[in-house]
Amino acid sequence: RKEVEQDPGPFNVPEGATVAFNCTYSNSASQSFFWYRQDCRKEPKLLMSVYSSGNEDGRFTAQLNRASQYISLLIRDSKLSDSATYLCVVNSGNTPLVFGKGTRLSVIA
Amino acid sequence: EAQVTQNPRYLITVTGKKLTVTCSQNMNHEYMSWYRQDPGLGLRQIYYSMNVEVTDKGDVPEGYKVSRKEKRNFPLILESPSPNQTSLYFCASSLWGAGAFEQYFGPGTRLTVT
């Protein structure tokens, strides 16, 4: 089983739709979880950290399920500007971060 | 402006010709790292550095060297580039360690080895 797995997509959704991505991780000792956003040919940028209790930032909600070893990202009221690749990132202490391969989202007018 | 810079942004070279990609950060970050990104493979870590004079191999270190003589700089060296090192390279830094802190990425260097 790969360390961090994501559905590569693409997810093609209309503007205003709600879309959810899941990411599973294999290391039960993982401690820190993040979602990064990467636009085409650009560098990844932190979208949000994922906390045990779940957290929300505007239209974005991140959740962690330790028992099932997955994290999720929910985007409500999708905008055209949300079109990007979303990377799931997991850390297990002082070892290097592990990046998922990303899920591509296209929001269509 | 807080940033990570990389140079060059684009490079086309020939097999065997040594090259260096520079990386510099102005945020006084302890941790710096190099990644390569290839279609279908995602981001893979090449080398990382927890502090000055401390470097460690990542997942794909073969064919690369790094050095960390100063806190702000972390150059990536390809002693004898080969076509399988054609890729998009990102340098990143974070406040400390690799874990709980946000990684700041440079703009990327697109390398083609013919």
mmCIF file of C-alpha atoms in Angstrom:
data_model
loop_
_atom_site.group_PDB
_atom_site.id
_atom_site.type_symbol
_atom_site.label_atom_id
_atom_site.label_comp_id
_atom_site.label_asym_id
_atom_site.label_seq_id
_atom_site.Cartn_x
_atom_site.Cartn_y
_atom_site.Cartn_z
ATOM 1 C CA ARG A 1 0.000 0.000 0.000
ATOM 2 C CA LYS A 2 1.361 3.388 -0.967
ATOM 3 C CA GLU A 3 2.037 5.825 1.858
ATOM 4 C CA VAL A 4 -0.408 8.479 0.725
ATOM 5 C CA GLU A 5 -3.058 7.785 -1.879
ATOM 6 C CA GLN A 6 -5.392 10.157 -3.630
ATOM 7 C CA ASP A 7 -7.878 9.774 -6.443
ATOM 8 C CA PRO A 8 -6.090 11.546 -9.330
ATOM 9 C CA GLY A 9 -9.342 12.748 -10.887
ATOM 10 C CA PRO A 10 -9.940 14.867 -12.794
ATOM 11 C CA PHE A 11 -13.039 16.007 -11.028
ATOM 12 C CA ASN A 12 -15.043 18.175 -13.415
ATOM 13 C CA VAL A 13 -17.737 20.070 -11.545
ATOM 14 C CA PRO A 14 -19.995 23.023 -12.375
ATOM 15 C CA GLU A 15 -19.659 26.330 -10.614
ATOM 16 C CA GLY A 16 -21.494 26.333 -7.304
ATOM 17 C CA ALA A 17 -21.145 22.597 -6.766
ATOM 18 C CA THR A 18 -19.845 20.964 -3.610
ATOM 19 C CA VAL A 19 -16.937 18.601 -4.141
ATOM 20 C CA ALA A 20 -15.063 16.370 -1.726
ATOM 21 C CA PHE A 21 -11.654 14.723 -1.971
ATOM 22 C CA ASN A 22 -10.355 11.940 0.194
ATOM 23 C CA CYS A 23 -6.811 10.926 0.908
ATOM 24 C CA THR A 24 -5.707 7.762 2.705
ATOM 25 C CA TYR A 25 -2.414 7.282 4.501
ATOM 26 C CA SER A 26 -0.728 4.074 5.550
ATOM 27 C CA ASN A 27 1.426 5.126 8.521
ATOM 28 C CA SER A 28 -0.682 5.035 11.669
ATOM 29 C CA ALA A 29 2.017 7.066 13.458
ATOM 30 C CA SER A 30 1.403 10.053 11.192
ATOM 31 C CA GLN A 31 1.043 13.250 13.166
ATOM 32 C CA SER A 32 0.549 16.212 10.847
ATOM 33 C CA PHE A 33 -1.727 16.550 7.876
ATOM 34 C CA PHE A 34 -2.098 19.235 5.267
ATOM 35 C CA TRP A 35 -3.788 20.131 2.038
ATOM 36 C CA TYR A 36 -1.710 22.030 -0.503
ATOM 37 C CA ARG A 37 -2.964 23.583 -3.706
ATOM 38 C CA GLN A 38 -0.929 23.598 -6.897
ATOM 39 C CA ASP A 39 -1.868 25.584 -9.977
ATOM 40 C CA CYS A 40 -0.662 24.406 -13.351
ATOM 41 C CA ARG A 41 3.127 24.814 -13.680
ATOM 42 C CA LYS A 42 3.308 26.669 -10.382
ATOM 43 C CA GLU A 43 4.652 25.811 -6.955
ATOM 44 C CA PRO A 44 2.479 24.145 -4.293
ATOM 45 C CA LYS A 45 1.063 26.436 -1.645
ATOM 46 C CA LEU A 46 -0.443 25.560 1.701
ATOM 47 C CA LEU A 47 -4.227 25.596 1.593
ATOM 48 C CA MET A 48 -4.893 24.449 5.132
ATOM 49 C CA SER A 49 -3.634 22.258 7.922
ATOM 50 C CA VAL A 50 -5.913 19.465 9.081
ATOM 51 C CA TYR A 51 -6.635 19.241 12.793
ATOM 52 C CA SER A 52 -8.018 16.308 14.713
ATOM 53 C CA SER A 53 -11.242 18.130 15.466
ATOM 54 C CA GLY A 54 -11.687 19.188 11.858
ATOM 55 C CA ASN A 55 -11.379 22.766 10.687
ATOM 56 C CA GLU A 56 -13.035 25.175 8.343
ATOM 57 C CA ASP A 57 -11.741 28.134 6.378
ATOM 58 C CA GLY A 58 -14.460 29.867 4.429
ATOM 59 C CA ARG A 59 -15.745 27.474 1.794
ATOM 60 C CA PHE A 60 -13.152 24.846 2.657
ATOM 61 C CA THR A 61 -13.524 22.191 5.346
ATOM 62 C CA ALA A 62 -10.869 19.656 6.255
ATOM 63 C CA GLN A 63 -11.414 16.578 8.375
ATOM 64 C CA LEU A 64 -9.243 13.839 9.805
ATOM 65 C CA ASN A 65 -10.342 10.304 10.574
ATOM 66 C CA ARG A 66 -7.517 8.599 12.451
ATOM 67 C CA ALA A 67 -9.361 5.315 12.899
ATOM 68 C CA SER A 68 -9.764 4.851 9.160
ATOM 69 C CA GLN A 69 -6.554 6.746 8.325
ATOM 70 C CA TYR A 70 -7.900 9.256 5.903
ATOM 71 C CA ILE A 71 -8.274 12.989 5.565
ATOM 72 C CA SER A 72 -10.807 14.823 3.489
ATOM 73 C CA LEU A 73 -11.251 18.215 1.887
ATOM 74 C CA LEU A 74 -14.681 19.624 1.145
ATOM 75 C CA ILE A 75 -15.127 22.625 -1.119
ATOM 76 C CA ARG A 76 -18.534 24.300 -1.088
ATOM 77 C CA ASP A 77 -19.880 26.676 -3.718
ATOM 78 C CA SER A 78 -17.038 25.929 -6.140
ATOM 79 C CA LYS A 79 -15.542 28.856 -8.049
ATOM 80 C CA LEU A 80 -13.720 28.809 -11.360
ATOM 81 C CA SER A 81 -10.641 29.943 -9.433
ATOM 82 C CA ASP A 82 -10.718 26.713 -7.403
ATOM 83 C CA SER A 83 -9.522 24.805 -10.477
ATOM 84 C CA ALA A 84 -6.167 23.344 -9.466
ATOM 85 C CA THR A 85 -4.508 20.190 -8.216
ATOM 86 C CA TYR A 86 -4.962 19.484 -4.523
ATOM 87 C CA LEU A 87 -2.139 17.667 -2.772
ATOM 88 C CA CYS A 88 -2.580 15.677 0.408
ATOM 89 C CA VAL A 89 0.517 15.850 2.629
ATOM 90 C CA VAL A 90 1.304 13.740 5.668
ATOM 91 C CA ASN A 91 4.106 13.854 8.209
ATOM 92 C CA SER A 92 5.206 11.349 10.849
ATOM 93 C CA GLY A 93 7.430 13.425 13.088
ATOM 94 C CA ASN A 94 10.887 14.478 11.984
ATOM 95 C CA THR A 95 10.818 12.382 8.843
ATOM 96 C CA PRO A 96 10.305 14.014 5.478
ATOM 97 C CA LEU A 97 6.836 15.008 4.395
ATOM 98 C CA VAL A 98 5.044 12.560 2.141
ATOM 99 C CA PHE A 99 3.046 14.046 -0.692
ATOM 100 C CA GLY A 100 0.158 12.404 -2.458
ATOM 101 C CA LYS A 101 0.164 12.604 -6.242
ATOM 102 C CA GLY A 102 -2.677 15.080 -6.189
ATOM 103 C CA THR A 103 -6.290 15.314 -7.254
ATOM 104 C CA ARG A 104 -7.073 17.527 -10.205
ATOM 105 C CA LEU A 105 -10.176 19.701 -9.995
ATOM 106 C CA SER A 106 -11.725 21.576 -12.909
ATOM 107 C CA VAL A 107 -14.615 23.895 -12.139
ATOM 108 C CA ILE A 108 -16.634 24.600 -15.252
ATOM 109 C CA ALA A 109 -18.798 27.657 -15.947
ATOM 110 C CA GLU B 1 8.972 40.038 0.825
ATOM 111 C CA ALA B 2 9.352 36.573 2.329
ATOM 112 C CA GLN B 3 10.238 34.183 -0.424
ATOM 113 C CA VAL B 4 12.189 31.247 -1.770
ATOM 114 C CA THR B 5 14.051 31.938 -4.976
ATOM 115 C CA GLN B 6 15.486 29.466 -7.456
ATOM 116 C CA ASN B 7 17.777 30.003 -10.413
ATOM 117 C CA PRO B 8 17.654 29.319 -13.223
ATOM 118 C CA ARG B 9 13.941 28.936 -13.844
ATOM 119 C CA TYR B 10 14.474 27.082 -17.089
ATOM 120 C CA LEU B 11 17.527 25.136 -18.213
ATOM 121 C CA ILE B 12 18.252 22.962 -21.206
ATOM 122 C CA THR B 13 21.538 21.121 -21.037
ATOM 123 C CA VAL B 14 23.338 18.095 -22.433
ATOM 124 C CA THR B 15 24.152 14.796 -20.809
ATOM 125 C CA GLY B 16 27.208 14.929 -18.566
ATOM 126 C CA LYS B 17 27.560 18.687 -18.252
ATOM 127 C CA LYS B 18 27.668 19.589 -14.564
ATOM 128 C CA LEU B 19 25.084 22.070 -13.395
ATOM 129 C CA THR B 20 23.953 23.772 -10.218
ATOM 130 C CA VAL B 21 20.496 25.031 -9.375
ATOM 131 C CA THR B 22 20.582 27.621 -6.647
ATOM 132 C CA CYS B 23 18.006 28.044 -3.913
ATOM 133 C CA SER B 24 17.828 30.855 -1.421
ATOM 134 C CA GLN B 25 15.337 31.805 1.294
ATOM 135 C CA ASN B 26 15.089 35.035 3.266
ATOM 136 C CA MET B 27 12.912 33.796 6.139
ATOM 137 C CA ASN B 28 15.666 32.470 8.405
ATOM 138 C CA HIS B 29 14.216 28.983 8.057
ATOM 139 C CA GLU B 30 16.141 26.060 9.501
ATOM 140 C CA TYR B 31 14.763 23.395 7.173
ATOM 141 C CA MET B 32 15.282 23.281 3.429
ATOM 142 C CA SER B 33 14.492 20.612 0.902
ATOM 143 C CA TRP B 34 14.621 19.726 -2.782
ATOM 144 C CA TYR B 35 11.855 17.923 -4.650
ATOM 145 C CA ARG B 36 11.360 16.774 -8.179
ATOM 146 C CA GLN B 37 7.945 16.501 -9.747
ATOM 147 C CA ASP B 38 7.189 14.197 -12.646
ATOM 148 C CA PRO B 39 3.859 13.393 -14.332
ATOM 149 C CA GLY B 40 2.132 10.501 -12.615
ATOM 150 C CA LEU B 41 4.712 10.359 -9.823
ATOM 151 C CA GLY B 42 3.939 13.462 -7.837
ATOM 152 C CA LEU B 43 6.464 15.284 -5.683
ATOM 153 C CA ARG B 44 9.420 13.218 -4.539
ATOM 154 C CA GLN B 45 12.033 14.439 -2.119
ATOM 155 C CA ILE B 46 15.652 14.409 -3.265
ATOM 156 C CA TYR B 47 17.569 15.780 -0.279
ATOM 157 C CA TYR B 48 16.770 17.802 2.784
ATOM 158 C CA SER B 49 18.654 19.777 5.393
ATOM 159 C CA MET B 50 17.611 20.295 8.994
ATOM 160 C CA ASN B 51 20.238 22.981 9.558
ATOM 161 C CA VAL B 52 23.599 24.313 8.389
ATOM 162 C CA GLU B 53 26.037 21.507 7.560
ATOM 163 C CA VAL B 54 23.314 18.873 8.121
ATOM 164 C CA THR B 55 21.949 17.164 5.019
ATOM 165 C CA ASP B 56 20.120 13.884 4.495
ATOM 166 C CA LYS B 57 18.916 11.819 1.582
ATOM 167 C CA GLY B 58 15.296 11.842 0.623
ATOM 168 C CA ASP B 59 13.529 9.286 -1.524
ATOM 169 C CA VAL B 60 15.418 9.810 -4.799
ATOM 170 C CA PRO B 61 18.951 11.105 -4.065
ATOM 171 C CA GLU B 62 20.834 9.206 -6.777
ATOM 172 C CA GLY B 63 22.623 11.512 -9.193
ATOM 173 C CA TYR B 64 22.290 14.600 -6.997
ATOM 174 C CA LYS B 65 24.388 16.407 -4.420
ATOM 175 C CA VAL B 66 23.580 19.256 -2.073
ATOM 176 C CA SER B 67 25.371 21.459 0.389
ATOM 177 C CA ARG B 68 24.256 23.714 3.218
ATOM 178 C CA LYS B 69 27.113 26.021 4.105
ATOM 179 C CA GLU B 70 24.855 28.927 4.981
ATOM 180 C CA LYS B 71 21.385 28.930 6.433
ATOM 181 C CA ARG B 72 19.799 30.771 3.533
ATOM 182 C CA ASN B 73 21.250 28.768 0.617
ATOM 183 C CA PHE B 74 20.762 25.166 -0.431
ATOM 184 C CA PRO B 75 22.111 24.506 -3.935
ATOM 185 C CA LEU B 76 21.298 21.346 -5.864
ATOM 186 C CA ILE B 77 24.181 19.940 -7.897
ATOM 187 C CA LEU B 78 23.964 17.506 -10.781
ATOM 188 C CA GLU B 79 27.533 16.330 -11.388
ATOM 189 C CA SER B 80 26.725 14.405 -14.573
ATOM 190 C CA PRO B 81 23.125 15.016 -15.642
ATOM 191 C CA SER B 82 21.284 12.325 -17.556
ATOM 192 C CA PRO B 83 18.012 12.457 -19.513
ATOM 193 C CA ASN B 84 16.117 10.733 -16.681
ATOM 194 C CA GLN B 85 16.796 13.825 -14.581
ATOM 195 C CA THR B 86 14.617 15.885 -16.882
ATOM 196 C CA SER B 87 11.993 17.155 -14.476
ATOM 197 C CA LEU B 88 10.456 20.089 -12.636
ATOM 198 C CA TYR B 89 12.454 20.846 -9.494
ATOM 199 C CA PHE B 90 11.207 22.680 -6.424
ATOM 200 C CA CYS B 91 13.150 23.980 -3.491
ATOM 201 C CA ALA B 92 11.240 24.462 -0.235
ATOM 202 C CA SER B 93 11.905 25.774 3.237
ATOM 203 C CA SER B 94 10.103 25.719 6.538
ATOM 204 C CA LEU B 95 10.609 27.185 9.959
ATOM 205 C CA TRP B 96 11.857 23.993 11.564
ATOM 206 C CA GLY B 97 11.858 20.279 10.956
ATOM 207 C CA ALA B 98 9.685 18.800 8.274
ATOM 208 C CA GLY B 99 6.494 18.306 10.135
ATOM 209 C CA ALA B 100 4.136 20.757 11.604
ATOM 210 C CA PHE B 101 5.257 23.856 9.785
ATOM 211 C CA GLU B 102 4.193 25.206 6.437
ATOM 212 C CA GLN B 103 6.533 24.492 3.561
ATOM 213 C CA TYR B 104 7.286 27.500 1.352
ATOM 214 C CA PHE B 105 8.159 26.504 -2.176
ATOM 215 C CA GLY B 106 10.269 28.281 -4.745
ATOM 216 C CA PRO B 107 8.813 28.916 -8.212
ATOM 217 C CA GLY B 108 10.391 25.814 -9.718
ATOM 218 C CA THR B 109 13.168 25.041 -12.176
ATOM 219 C CA ARG B 110 12.266 23.198 -15.345
ATOM 220 C CA LEU B 111 15.284 21.157 -16.398
ATOM 221 C CA THR B 112 15.655 19.341 -19.687
ATOM 222 C CA VAL B 113 18.660 17.067 -20.250
ATOM 223 C CA THR B 114 19.211 15.973 -23.841
#
